[in-house]
XYZ file of C-alpha atoms in Angstrom:
770
model
C 0.000 0.000 0.000
C 1.339 3.418 -0.974
C 1.838 5.868 1.926
C -0.722 8.319 0.507
C -3.465 5.784 1.226
C -3.025 6.339 4.958
C -3.029 10.091 5.710
C -5.590 9.731 8.488
C -3.746 6.839 10.087
C -0.422 8.654 10.070
C -2.065 11.615 11.792
C -3.656 9.311 14.346
C -0.409 7.482 15.031
C 1.320 10.705 15.959
C -1.455 11.620 18.401
C -1.533 8.381 20.383
C 0.910 9.454 23.063
C -0.558 9.462 26.578
C 0.269 12.559 28.603
C 0.013 13.500 32.237
C -0.517 16.811 33.979
C 1.018 17.362 37.378
C 3.783 14.816 36.728
C 5.608 15.642 39.976
C 2.664 14.560 42.095
C 1.887 11.001 43.184
C -0.937 9.273 41.356
C -4.262 9.370 43.218
C -5.189 5.895 41.974
C -3.424 2.543 41.655
C -3.194 1.011 38.176
C -3.297 -2.787 37.807
C -4.820 -5.066 40.458
C -4.391 -5.946 44.126
C -1.230 -8.084 44.669
C 1.990 -6.352 43.733
C 3.690 -9.732 43.240
C 2.335 -13.099 42.123
C 4.383 -16.258 42.500
C 3.206 -19.160 40.319
C 4.939 -22.471 40.992
C 4.358 -26.018 39.814
C 3.603 -28.137 42.886
C 3.034 -31.879 43.086
C -0.329 -32.737 44.694
C 1.433 -34.733 47.394
C 3.314 -31.600 48.487
C 0.500 -29.089 48.069
C -1.354 -30.053 51.262
C 1.817 -29.492 53.306
C 2.341 -26.093 51.676
C -1.209 -25.122 52.653
C -0.527 -26.248 56.213
C 2.586 -24.060 56.438
C 0.837 -21.115 54.693
C 3.329 -21.336 51.818
C 0.653 -21.123 49.134
C -2.634 -19.249 49.035
C -4.397 -21.375 46.385
C -3.874 -24.531 44.358
C -4.806 -24.362 40.674
C -5.837 -27.248 38.451
C -6.142 -30.067 40.964
C -8.552 -31.375 43.633
C -6.429 -32.146 46.683
C -9.193 -33.499 48.899
C -11.425 -35.449 46.523
C -11.690 -38.280 49.077
C -10.593 -36.730 52.338
C -11.625 -34.203 54.927
C -10.778 -30.636 53.996
C -8.606 -28.874 56.592
C -10.096 -25.963 58.488
C -9.568 -22.539 56.982
C -9.787 -23.676 53.361
C -12.565 -22.983 50.879
C -12.975 -24.073 47.300
C -14.483 -22.921 44.016
C -16.155 -25.293 41.564
C -15.931 -25.398 37.782
C -16.558 -27.887 35.006
C -13.728 -30.417 35.082
C -14.070 -33.122 32.435
C -16.536 -35.236 30.505
C -16.802 -39.002 30.876
C -17.463 -40.486 27.419
C -18.052 -43.919 25.864
C -16.804 -44.320 22.279
C -17.606 -47.426 20.237
C -15.195 -49.125 17.869
C -17.019 -48.322 14.623
C -14.235 -50.026 12.662
C -15.484 -53.360 13.952
C -18.350 -55.067 12.092
C -20.075 -55.700 15.406
C -20.432 -51.949 15.966
C -20.825 -50.667 12.419
C -24.589 -50.142 12.671
C -26.532 -47.753 14.863
C -28.834 -50.290 16.527
C -26.000 -52.396 17.905
C -24.188 -49.326 19.207
C -27.268 -47.902 20.919
C -28.022 -51.279 22.498
C -24.429 -51.544 23.699
C -24.572 -47.984 25.009
C -27.654 -48.878 27.010
C -25.780 -51.673 28.741
C -22.492 -49.866 29.305
C -23.823 -46.435 30.279
C -26.440 -48.083 32.483
C -23.743 -50.129 34.201
C -21.563 -47.052 34.729
C -24.563 -45.229 36.197
C -24.696 -47.779 39.003
C -21.009 -47.494 39.771
C -20.099 -45.020 42.528
C -17.363 -42.691 41.410
C -16.062 -39.141 41.446
C -18.313 -37.914 38.658
C -21.892 -36.729 38.171
C -24.051 -39.132 36.162
C -25.456 -36.916 33.393
C -25.712 -38.740 30.034
C -26.003 -35.562 27.990
C -23.265 -33.134 26.793
C -25.010 -29.911 27.920
C -24.520 -29.621 31.681
C -25.631 -27.263 34.471
C -22.329 -25.425 33.907
C -23.571 -24.241 30.496
C -25.672 -21.149 29.895
C -27.917 -23.069 27.481
C -28.846 -25.743 30.031
C -32.423 -24.453 30.411
C -33.311 -24.913 26.732
C -31.845 -28.434 26.761
C -33.152 -29.397 30.215
C -35.930 -31.733 29.065
C -33.618 -33.577 26.669
C -30.987 -34.032 29.373
C -33.608 -35.239 31.830
C -34.994 -37.732 29.300
C -31.510 -39.140 28.651
C -30.874 -39.549 32.381
C -34.173 -41.387 32.890
C -33.566 -43.593 29.848
C -30.190 -44.904 30.989
C -30.999 -44.981 34.694
C -34.047 -47.189 33.981
C -31.982 -49.928 32.317
C -31.797 -53.163 34.348
C -28.600 -53.604 36.321
C -25.928 -55.632 34.526
C -23.285 -57.523 36.432
C -19.646 -57.274 35.467
C -19.634 -60.753 33.919
C -22.820 -60.152 31.946
C -21.838 -56.920 30.176
C -20.617 -58.727 27.054
C -18.332 -55.850 26.002
C -14.560 -55.509 25.910
C -13.900 -52.063 27.347
C -10.707 -49.992 27.180
C -10.236 -47.447 29.966
C -8.453 -44.194 29.123
C -7.471 -41.797 31.884
C -7.354 -42.054 35.660
C -11.104 -41.791 36.155
C -11.837 -44.513 33.607
C -9.226 -46.777 35.181
C -11.118 -46.528 38.457
C -14.515 -47.147 36.879
C -13.798 -50.046 34.506
C -13.424 -53.376 36.389
C -10.965 -55.984 35.169
C -13.801 -58.304 34.055
C -14.834 -55.737 31.421
C -11.406 -55.386 29.848
C -11.373 -58.638 27.832
C -8.215 -60.497 26.919
C -6.440 -57.683 25.123
C -7.183 -59.110 21.644
C -9.563 -56.332 20.658
C -11.980 -53.807 22.034
C -15.603 -52.821 21.651
C -15.744 -49.475 23.439
C -13.483 -46.979 25.161
C -14.385 -45.233 28.398
C -12.385 -42.032 28.666
C -12.115 -38.789 30.554
C -11.987 -35.673 28.331
C -10.736 -32.530 30.045
C -13.078 -29.626 29.324
C -10.313 -27.056 28.869
C -8.255 -29.330 26.637
C -11.405 -29.880 24.581
C -11.777 -26.177 23.753
C -8.051 -25.455 23.430
C -8.117 -26.212 19.696
C -10.915 -23.658 19.276
C -9.203 -20.852 21.150
C -7.957 -17.922 19.129
C -4.362 -17.824 20.322
C -3.817 -14.329 18.976
C -2.786 -12.370 22.068
C -5.846 -10.184 22.717
C -8.480 -12.451 21.136
C -9.478 -15.390 23.329
C -11.822 -17.566 21.313
C -15.059 -17.814 19.359
C -18.016 -16.064 21.013
C -19.733 -19.397 21.789
C -16.692 -21.043 23.421
C -18.595 -21.653 26.690
C -21.899 -22.774 25.145
C -23.046 -26.358 25.736
C -24.063 -26.998 22.114
C -20.550 -26.001 21.011
C -18.936 -28.343 23.541
C -21.246 -31.092 22.253
C -20.044 -30.376 18.716
C -16.386 -30.599 19.757
C -17.037 -33.767 21.755
C -19.109 -35.680 19.216
C -18.857 -34.386 15.630
C -15.706 -36.275 14.676
C -17.209 -39.573 15.855
C -20.279 -39.385 13.584
C -20.084 -41.944 10.758
C -23.339 -41.473 8.836
C -22.697 -39.197 5.846
C -26.223 -37.782 5.792
C -26.023 -36.957 9.492
C -22.644 -35.292 8.928
C -24.108 -33.014 6.258
C -27.046 -32.064 8.472
C -24.732 -31.428 11.431
C -22.447 -29.204 9.356
C -25.443 -27.242 8.028
C -26.856 -26.675 11.524
C -23.450 -25.699 12.855
C -22.977 -23.125 10.092
C -26.387 -21.614 10.829
C -25.498 -21.258 14.502
C -22.044 -19.760 14.006
C -23.230 -17.233 11.416
C -26.452 -16.178 13.135
C -28.540 -17.423 10.195
C -31.822 -17.770 12.043
C -34.874 -15.638 12.640
C -35.129 -15.292 16.400
C -34.589 -16.827 19.811
C -36.989 -19.747 19.331
C -35.387 -20.741 16.023
C -31.890 -20.417 17.496
C -32.740 -22.697 20.412
C -34.436 -25.169 18.077
C -31.273 -25.368 15.968
C -29.150 -25.948 19.068
C -31.432 -28.777 20.262
C -31.488 -30.404 16.820
C -27.702 -30.209 16.556
C -27.123 -31.977 19.880
C -29.757 -34.622 19.061
C -28.131 -35.361 15.710
C -24.692 -35.591 17.305
C -25.982 -38.205 19.739
C -28.303 -39.981 17.318
C -25.824 -42.508 15.911
C -24.534 -43.647 19.334
C -20.923 -43.565 18.084
C -20.009 -41.655 21.232
C -22.178 -41.246 24.309
C -21.586 -38.876 27.218
C -21.913 -40.589 30.599
C -21.442 -37.591 32.862
C -19.042 -34.920 33.998
C -16.638 -34.173 36.820
C -16.485 -31.075 38.967
C -13.122 -29.401 39.494
C -12.620 -28.159 43.047
C -9.764 -25.711 43.551
C -8.908 -24.758 47.107
C -7.741 -21.498 48.619
C -6.774 -20.275 52.081
C -9.656 -18.360 53.654
C -8.345 -18.627 57.214
C -7.552 -15.205 58.648
C -6.190 -11.759 57.935
C -2.569 -12.880 58.099
C -2.511 -15.789 55.678
C -5.812 -15.831 53.784
C -7.055 -14.400 50.504
C -10.459 -12.973 49.607
C -12.393 -11.422 46.747
C -11.941 -14.649 44.794
C -13.704 -14.683 41.425
C -13.289 -17.618 39.054
C -14.620 -18.927 35.765
C -17.387 -21.534 35.763
C -15.500 -23.594 33.186
C -11.846 -22.541 33.440
C -11.787 -22.180 37.234
C -8.964 -20.165 38.757
C -6.747 -20.261 35.645
C -8.751 -17.457 34.079
C -8.484 -13.688 33.561
C -11.159 -12.864 36.145
C -9.289 -14.428 39.099
C -6.205 -12.254 38.653
C -8.386 -9.147 38.424
C -10.161 -9.600 41.753
C -8.109 -11.657 44.231
C -6.448 -9.870 47.150
C -4.730 -10.770 50.380
C -6.685 -10.321 53.576
C -3.837 -8.605 55.414
C -3.411 -5.925 52.715
C -5.963 -3.499 51.340
C -3.697 -3.461 48.312
C -0.327 -4.946 47.382
C 0.970 -8.126 49.014
C 2.634 -11.339 47.834
C 0.215 -13.852 46.278
C 1.577 -17.423 46.143
C -0.123 -19.945 43.855
C 0.603 -23.648 43.424
C -0.244 -25.233 40.065
C -0.892 -28.897 39.297
C 0.999 -30.713 36.561
C 4.304 -30.131 34.864
C 4.694 -27.197 32.524
C 4.932 -28.496 28.976
C 3.899 -25.580 26.788
C 6.225 -22.941 25.393
C 5.828 -19.403 26.636
C 4.754 -17.566 23.512
C 1.446 -15.706 23.033
C 0.734 -16.882 19.476
C 0.834 -20.665 19.867
C 1.869 -21.455 23.413
C 0.757 -20.946 27.035
C -1.592 -23.904 26.502
C -1.121 -25.842 29.773
C -2.554 -24.880 33.172
C 0.523 -22.974 34.317
C 0.762 -21.213 30.960
C -2.905 -20.199 30.964
C -2.541 -18.770 34.463
C 0.604 -16.799 33.596
C -0.948 -15.496 30.405
C -4.088 -14.454 32.299
C -1.899 -12.166 34.390
C 0.538 -10.689 31.881
C -1.929 -10.209 29.028
C -4.933 -7.939 28.759
C -7.622 -9.176 26.371
C -10.058 -6.815 24.690
C -12.951 -8.629 26.340
C -12.908 -11.479 28.834
C -15.358 -14.343 29.321
C -18.135 -13.554 31.775
C -17.207 -15.745 34.746
C -20.548 -17.442 35.381
C -22.212 -17.395 31.952
C -21.400 -17.668 28.245
C -21.337 -13.889 27.763
C -18.387 -11.511 27.560
C -17.240 -8.617 29.734
C -15.596 -5.466 28.386
C -11.990 -5.122 29.530
C -9.920 -2.855 27.299
C -12.533 -1.919 24.692
C -16.147 -0.819 24.687
C -18.293 -1.662 21.700
C -21.479 -0.384 20.080
C -23.224 -2.682 17.599
C -25.256 -1.723 14.537
C -26.786 -4.468 12.369
C -28.335 -4.532 8.928
C -31.950 -5.235 8.212
C -31.403 -8.606 6.539
C -29.182 -11.669 7.096
C -27.374 -10.912 3.825
C -26.188 -7.473 4.844
C -27.465 -3.935 4.964
C -24.588 -1.946 6.487
C -22.490 -0.163 3.882
C -18.728 -0.576 4.295
C -16.859 2.686 3.542
C -14.571 2.347 0.487
C -11.558 3.525 2.507
C -11.999 0.795 5.127
C -9.050 -1.578 5.100
C -8.761 -5.348 4.872
C -5.538 -7.405 4.858
C -4.456 -9.179 1.713
C -4.517 -12.984 2.178
C -1.040 -14.451 2.325
C 0.807 -11.153 2.808
C -1.272 -9.222 5.343
C -0.779 -5.949 3.441
C -3.717 -3.626 4.131
C -5.806 -2.738 1.101
C -8.899 -0.492 0.782
C -12.053 -2.569 0.435
C -13.318 -0.358 -2.391
C -16.878 0.350 -3.437
C -19.924 -1.847 -3.177
C -19.183 -3.923 -0.091
C -21.837 -4.401 2.589
C -21.746 -6.000 6.023
C -24.236 -7.539 8.386
C -22.805 -5.698 11.405
C -20.808 -2.600 12.203
C -19.117 -2.402 15.601
C -17.643 0.853 16.860
C -14.803 0.135 19.297
C -13.347 2.639 21.753
C -9.893 1.447 22.777
C -8.314 2.099 26.172
C -4.733 2.489 24.969
C -1.711 2.355 27.289
C 2.029 1.795 27.402
C 3.720 -1.549 26.815
C 6.157 -3.010 29.335
C 9.097 -1.785 27.247
C 7.819 1.836 27.652
C 6.720 2.144 24.009
C 3.357 3.788 23.488
C 0.441 1.902 21.964
C -0.565 3.155 18.501
C -3.030 2.257 15.780
C -0.331 0.125 14.127
C -0.330 -2.148 17.194
C -4.096 -2.555 17.114
C -4.191 -3.289 13.394
C -1.394 -5.835 13.477
C -3.392 -8.848 14.765
C -5.558 -8.540 11.632
C -2.426 -8.380 9.480
C -0.915 -11.384 11.239
C -4.018 -13.558 10.896
C -4.154 -13.017 7.126
C -0.424 -13.471 6.658
C 0.133 -16.616 8.715
C -3.342 -18.116 8.476
C -3.447 -18.379 4.672
C -1.221 -20.539 2.479
C 0.704 -18.493 -0.055
C 2.813 -20.031 -2.830
C 5.672 -17.590 -2.386
C 5.739 -17.621 1.424
C 5.696 -21.266 2.475
C 7.608 -20.533 5.673
C 5.078 -17.867 6.646
C 2.192 -20.211 7.337
C 1.176 -22.281 10.352
C -1.847 -24.641 10.308
C -2.607 -23.859 13.953
C -2.699 -20.137 13.169
C -4.983 -20.863 10.218
C -7.349 -22.814 12.464
C -7.382 -20.315 15.316
C -7.908 -17.283 13.052
C -10.356 -18.838 10.580
C -13.306 -17.178 12.308
C -11.776 -13.706 12.028
C -11.058 -14.102 8.329
C -14.495 -15.578 7.636
C -16.294 -12.674 9.329
C -14.159 -9.611 8.599
C -15.390 -7.186 5.930
C -13.228 -4.193 6.762
C -11.642 -1.989 9.456
C -11.664 1.798 9.537
C -9.939 4.015 12.082
C -12.222 6.990 12.679
C -10.493 9.292 15.148
C -8.590 9.535 18.411
C -10.409 10.995 21.398
C -8.827 12.497 24.487
C -10.005 11.578 27.969
C -8.790 13.263 31.140
C -9.166 11.845 34.643
C -9.082 14.795 37.019
C -7.923 14.499 40.618
C -6.800 16.989 43.218
C -3.206 15.812 43.081
C -2.874 15.041 39.367
C -4.638 14.764 36.053
C -4.038 11.839 33.734
C -4.753 12.156 30.022
C -5.505 9.185 27.812
C -5.719 8.913 24.054
C -8.641 6.710 22.977
C -8.652 5.519 19.359
C -12.074 4.868 17.884
C -12.479 2.396 15.027
C -15.214 0.685 13.041
C -15.039 -3.043 12.369
C -17.408 -4.423 9.721
C -18.502 -8.058 9.915
C -20.101 -10.403 7.409
C -22.329 -11.965 10.083
C -24.010 -10.987 13.345
C -25.322 -12.828 16.384
C -28.372 -11.826 18.437
C -26.138 -11.205 21.435
C -24.246 -7.942 20.924
C -21.469 -8.927 23.354
C -20.829 -12.155 21.488
C -20.717 -10.357 18.131
C -18.256 -7.812 19.524
C -15.993 -10.638 20.751
C -15.399 -12.053 17.251
C -12.677 -9.654 16.084
C -12.172 -6.789 18.540
C -10.003 -3.860 17.536
C -7.229 -4.598 19.982
C -3.791 -6.102 20.646
C -2.116 -6.894 23.937
C 1.262 -7.256 22.179
C 3.242 -4.480 20.471
C 3.591 -4.903 16.735
C 7.375 -5.006 16.934
C 7.343 -8.079 19.185
C 4.957 -9.927 16.856
C 7.200 -9.026 13.902
C 10.282 -10.260 15.785
C 8.562 -13.613 16.403
C 7.478 -13.760 12.762
C 11.025 -13.219 11.550
C 12.328 -15.929 13.887
C 9.818 -18.427 12.520
C 10.402 -17.322 8.922
C 14.160 -17.906 9.322
C 13.747 -21.365 10.842
C 14.760 -20.459 14.397
C 11.522 -21.795 15.902
C 7.813 -22.336 15.207
C 4.727 -20.803 16.791
C 2.953 -24.087 17.540
C 4.076 -27.406 18.954
C 2.751 -29.303 15.925
C 4.594 -27.130 13.430
C 7.780 -27.236 15.516
C 7.695 -31.037 15.408
C 6.996 -31.063 11.666
C 9.845 -28.665 10.892
C 12.247 -30.133 13.449
C 12.806 -26.800 15.197
C 12.181 -25.396 18.672
C 8.714 -24.463 19.911
C 9.101 -20.689 20.186
C 9.690 -19.646 23.802
C 10.296 -15.961 24.552
C 11.543 -16.590 28.095
C 13.140 -19.960 28.815
C 14.920 -21.006 25.606
C 18.376 -19.421 25.702
C 19.220 -20.415 22.147
C 16.074 -18.845 20.769
C 16.578 -15.696 22.839
C 20.148 -15.371 21.576
C 18.941 -15.560 17.973
C 16.179 -13.031 18.683
C 18.703 -10.657 20.217
C 20.804 -10.947 17.056
C 17.816 -10.044 14.919
C 17.114 -7.064 17.172
C 20.606 -5.715 16.658
C 20.108 -5.730 12.896
C 16.607 -4.237 13.120
C 17.790 -1.341 15.287
C 20.466 -0.512 12.747
C 18.084 -0.809 9.772
C 15.037 0.747 11.381
C 13.288 -2.278 9.897
C 9.650 -1.775 8.903
C 7.750 -4.851 7.632
C 5.966 -4.473 4.290
C 2.527 -4.631 5.868
C 3.262 -1.568 8.021
C 4.917 0.637 5.430
C 2.985 3.880 5.324
C 1.872 3.330 8.921
C 5.259 3.360 10.682
C 8.279 5.512 9.863
C 11.865 4.295 9.980
C 12.566 6.543 12.964
C 9.563 5.198 14.875
C 10.561 1.651 14.045
C 14.157 2.162 15.186
C 12.902 3.571 18.487
C 10.666 0.509 18.948
C 13.464 -1.980 18.305
C 15.799 -0.081 20.625
C 13.212 -0.112 23.427
C 12.681 -3.866 23.057
C 16.432 -4.409 23.113
C 16.768 -2.395 26.337
C 13.925 -4.385 27.877
C 15.639 -7.670 26.998
C 18.982 -6.506 28.371
C 17.323 -5.483 31.653
C 14.859 -8.354 32.157
C 16.374 -11.227 30.195
C 13.246 -12.132 28.192
C 11.015 -10.847 25.389
C 7.540 -11.266 26.891
C 6.363 -7.668 26.465
C 2.646 -6.845 26.745
C 0.405 -4.008 27.933
C -1.101 -6.193 30.648
C -1.434 -5.525 34.386
C 1.522 -7.758 35.360
C 5.057 -8.144 34.014
C 7.199 -11.285 34.215
C 9.981 -10.461 36.663
C 11.908 -13.709 37.164
C 11.561 -17.417 36.605
C 13.193 -20.790 37.080
C 12.213 -24.415 36.541
C 8.494 -24.617 37.285
C 8.363 -21.059 38.661
C 7.235 -17.658 37.421
C 7.230 -14.467 39.490
C 5.160 -11.538 38.236
C 5.249 -7.894 39.276
C 2.335 -5.476 39.018
C 2.758 -3.057 36.118
C 1.708 0.129 37.872
C 2.197 2.461 34.951
C 0.065 5.609 35.006
C -1.181 4.980 31.464
C -2.771 1.661 32.468
C -6.478 2.603 32.584
C -7.921 -0.095 34.886
C -7.530 -0.195 38.635
C -8.110 -2.500 41.566
C -11.790 -2.872 42.251
C -12.796 -2.677 38.586
C -14.222 -6.224 38.669
C -15.256 -6.506 42.321
C -18.868 -7.292 41.405
C -17.870 -10.849 40.454
C -16.275 -12.608 43.451
C -19.517 -13.810 45.078
C -21.861 -15.356 42.499
C -25.429 -15.300 43.806
C -28.381 -17.454 42.845
C -32.130 -17.036 42.579
C -34.692 -19.742 43.292
C -38.292 -20.329 42.276
C -40.417 -20.519 45.421
C -43.844 -20.931 43.776
C -45.317 -21.215 40.294
C -49.037 -20.565 39.907
C -50.999 -21.250 36.736
C -53.695 -18.622 36.159
C -55.653 -18.724 32.921
C -53.034 -18.328 30.187
C -50.146 -17.182 32.326
C -47.686 -18.444 34.899
C -46.980 -16.326 37.976
C -43.540 -17.032 39.402
C -42.373 -15.961 42.848
C -38.674 -15.877 43.622
C -36.218 -16.079 46.469
C -32.777 -14.551 46.104
C -29.446 -14.708 47.843
C -28.237 -11.576 49.590
C -24.683 -11.020 50.799
C -24.306 -9.737 54.355
C -20.785 -8.465 54.967
C -19.109 -8.165 58.371
C -15.763 -6.410 58.060
C -13.695 -8.938 56.027
C -16.175 -11.848 56.145
C -19.625 -12.378 54.711
C -22.734 -14.541 54.995
C -25.172 -15.432 52.220
C -28.853 -15.282 53.176
C -31.777 -16.603 51.140
C -34.931 -14.502 51.327
C -38.011 -13.582 49.287
C -37.466 -11.196 46.412
C -38.685 -7.672 47.033
C -38.481 -4.609 44.843
C -36.575 -2.975 47.698
C -34.177 -4.629 50.136
C -34.643 -4.297 53.949
C -31.927 -1.639 54.112
C -33.830 0.548 51.634
C -31.687 -0.033 48.560
C -33.168 -1.076 45.227
C -33.037 -4.858 44.920
C -31.309 -6.416 41.929
C -34.024 -8.172 39.959
C -33.233 -11.606 38.505
C -33.876 -12.490 34.891
C -36.689 -15.022 34.459
C -36.419 -17.096 31.270
C -38.843 -19.683 29.951
C -38.930 -22.312 27.211
C -42.064 -24.102 25.952
C -41.820 -27.568 24.368
C -44.322 -30.096 23.045
C -44.557 -33.708 24.301
C -42.605 -34.692 21.185
C -39.729 -32.385 22.063
C -40.405 -29.513 19.649
C -39.522 -26.079 21.024
C -42.358 -23.691 20.203
C -41.703 -20.589 22.309
C -38.998 -18.967 24.409
C -38.459 -15.632 26.078
C -38.130 -13.646 29.292
C -40.905 -12.988 31.807
C -41.846 -9.517 33.004
C -41.605 -8.493 36.667
C -44.148 -6.397 38.548
C -43.920 -4.485 41.807
C -46.028 -7.117 43.578
C -43.050 -9.470 43.328
C -44.255 -11.740 40.513
C -42.674 -12.710 37.209
C -45.365 -13.333 34.610
C -44.982 -15.793 31.744
C -47.763 -14.694 29.395
C -48.755 -17.464 26.983
C -51.909 -15.889 25.582
C -52.234 -16.392 21.839
C -48.757 -17.919 21.512
C -49.600 -21.631 21.367
C -51.830 -23.957 19.406
C -54.307 -26.021 21.448
C -52.685 -28.994 23.135
C -50.376 -30.108 25.950
C -47.000 -28.478 26.607
C -44.241 -28.315 29.176
C -43.036 -24.895 30.299
C -39.493 -24.819 31.674
C -38.710 -21.801 33.841
C -35.447 -20.655 35.481
C -34.128 -17.560 37.277
C -30.688 -15.967 36.898
C -29.280 -13.396 39.310
C -26.341 -11.116 38.622
C -25.402 -12.861 35.390
C -24.947 -16.228 37.120
C -26.357 -18.981 34.888
C -24.603 -21.921 36.594
C -26.803 -24.732 37.932
C -30.116 -22.866 37.672
C -33.183 -23.865 39.647
C -35.357 -25.183 36.788
C -39.061 -25.854 37.243
C -41.116 -27.772 34.671
C -44.830 -26.893 34.585
C -47.411 -28.908 32.571
C -49.653 -26.589 30.557
C -52.722 -27.213 28.441
C -53.427 -24.577 25.801
C -57.100 -24.171 25.006
C -58.907 -22.615 22.030
C -57.533 -21.260 18.783
C -54.406 -19.150 18.793
């Protein structure tokens, strides 16, 4: 792209320098989050209990230490979805090549496993109470549980199946009499870790975390079951339903939920793989006293403690701010420390949650998303095919090279999202600019698309993780840079806020989910991404483990691989001298700006000994085998402060106390949990919902959702119930249903918490013509 194509961008780049008035005064606020130091260390489970006893760790991540024993006093735990227990039939065997034989075998095996006591929840359906879409699948899950639980008990000798166990849980559940003589197998019982399941779907592109539906139950079902389906017709139907769901090609909530139910039913219909149940991960933390305990603990309902929300809320009881947080982590660290294809094990995910700063983060107790470093406003077209005009000067990267090109005339989009970006400094003191925010788009088109002339500039894992972005993106346009000033008595802090429009080919009904597809953001500076690109291009290392093994090179590690770091330092020396500007950024970055960037990164490496530079709230300070120590990045340009996410640590629930059927409506009364705090402790009370709490404050009103299904399982209506001042939610069914019998499923959600809802099923008979 010729420089004259970017006059607005060049002007914007020069204006993105944060400034501060009153620089000689101390800041009146504290950037970053509570602990000033976080120590993350790999700890064997056998040693973790002793470390808790000696107050050497505050929490243990990724492992249940007391699954079978009494929990010591002073410890509490959080619960998240752990793993699925699945049965997979050997479809390569003639005995299991047809559906009827598999379903009959599943009845025996799943029924037998249901009678076995074990550390899992019997739930023969892939959508669990940990999924936001559990309500709309509740009747199907309940039917599956009743079907398998009603099978007659089968003794170990009478099962008639040769079963292979896979994983520790399966080894405990499968008796020796089931395992045959080792000459073949009929079915495998295996434990499938929930986070490993979705790891292939994550967008490992620094500030983008994954597809919008990454926590939805229907999506987990697709990942669990789609590859096992053998019937070609079923495969085509499954792919068609999946495409409708991931492109928003449906006409409303009822149709969306119908598609989700049909998809899961088709995935299970051939009985190639059956879900038996799920495990619950319990992660413990010290809640003992002011001296040794921690508080304000938020977590993710599916990722647990190894999630962005935990780092942003947790604090030590003996400090209002600052303090030394010590975390033990289960398992050995196996993943490389690089933000584009690494950090994939538990320790890596936890470290990356602290040093990075995503544009949006997963809502901790639902499938939604929470704004972190961007805010977004969504505008959609009037039809599924488009309706929002894309400006001709909007930019889109060229596949295979990443060079930004104007989209030209005549392009439309289904959605336009206006992003306001909370820019800040990177750890190497360089200032965030529009070039940084555009570079993830450039990278995804350069490394995610095969190009005949650039065979070394392609990685299949990058292609897979960025496929969604490239499928949806219609164009990006930087509009302006706004100035925001935070005024305090001691000092004023000025921020530059770039505003950009991102145009998308598709849109989802949920605005937050649509905004999470391709946010205008990067948590890495462009010069670090370019340095990694050059290392991979020159054969020093590879982004992903799979590509490293294929090429016979190192898995790129910015911290622990001395050989790789030495080669990167050599590249830096040349880039400083050249003022190297990659082709995709020519016209956006000058040689002088580029030379200053490379020099800053070189100084950072010489001071800290690694290249892991981000704009996140924590910076890697030191490390050793199995250990990482992080320091709070309390730079005045960092826009978020402790307390920014304090609404999340105590998830509350709502319960249905009564449901009354009156004419053509259901009146629902609720009870809610209230948090009563006493200094540094709290108690949760359950009491009737009122429009005003006893202390005179306005009560937070739950959301009441309902789903109506026929006896045959067809979903015919769905929505939210209204709330009146008398304390009732009203599900109004007048004129919505044809005459006949139905089941109405109702649930309440308080404070965005959709985990394990209290679901009531009400029989309903619709009368008269609708």
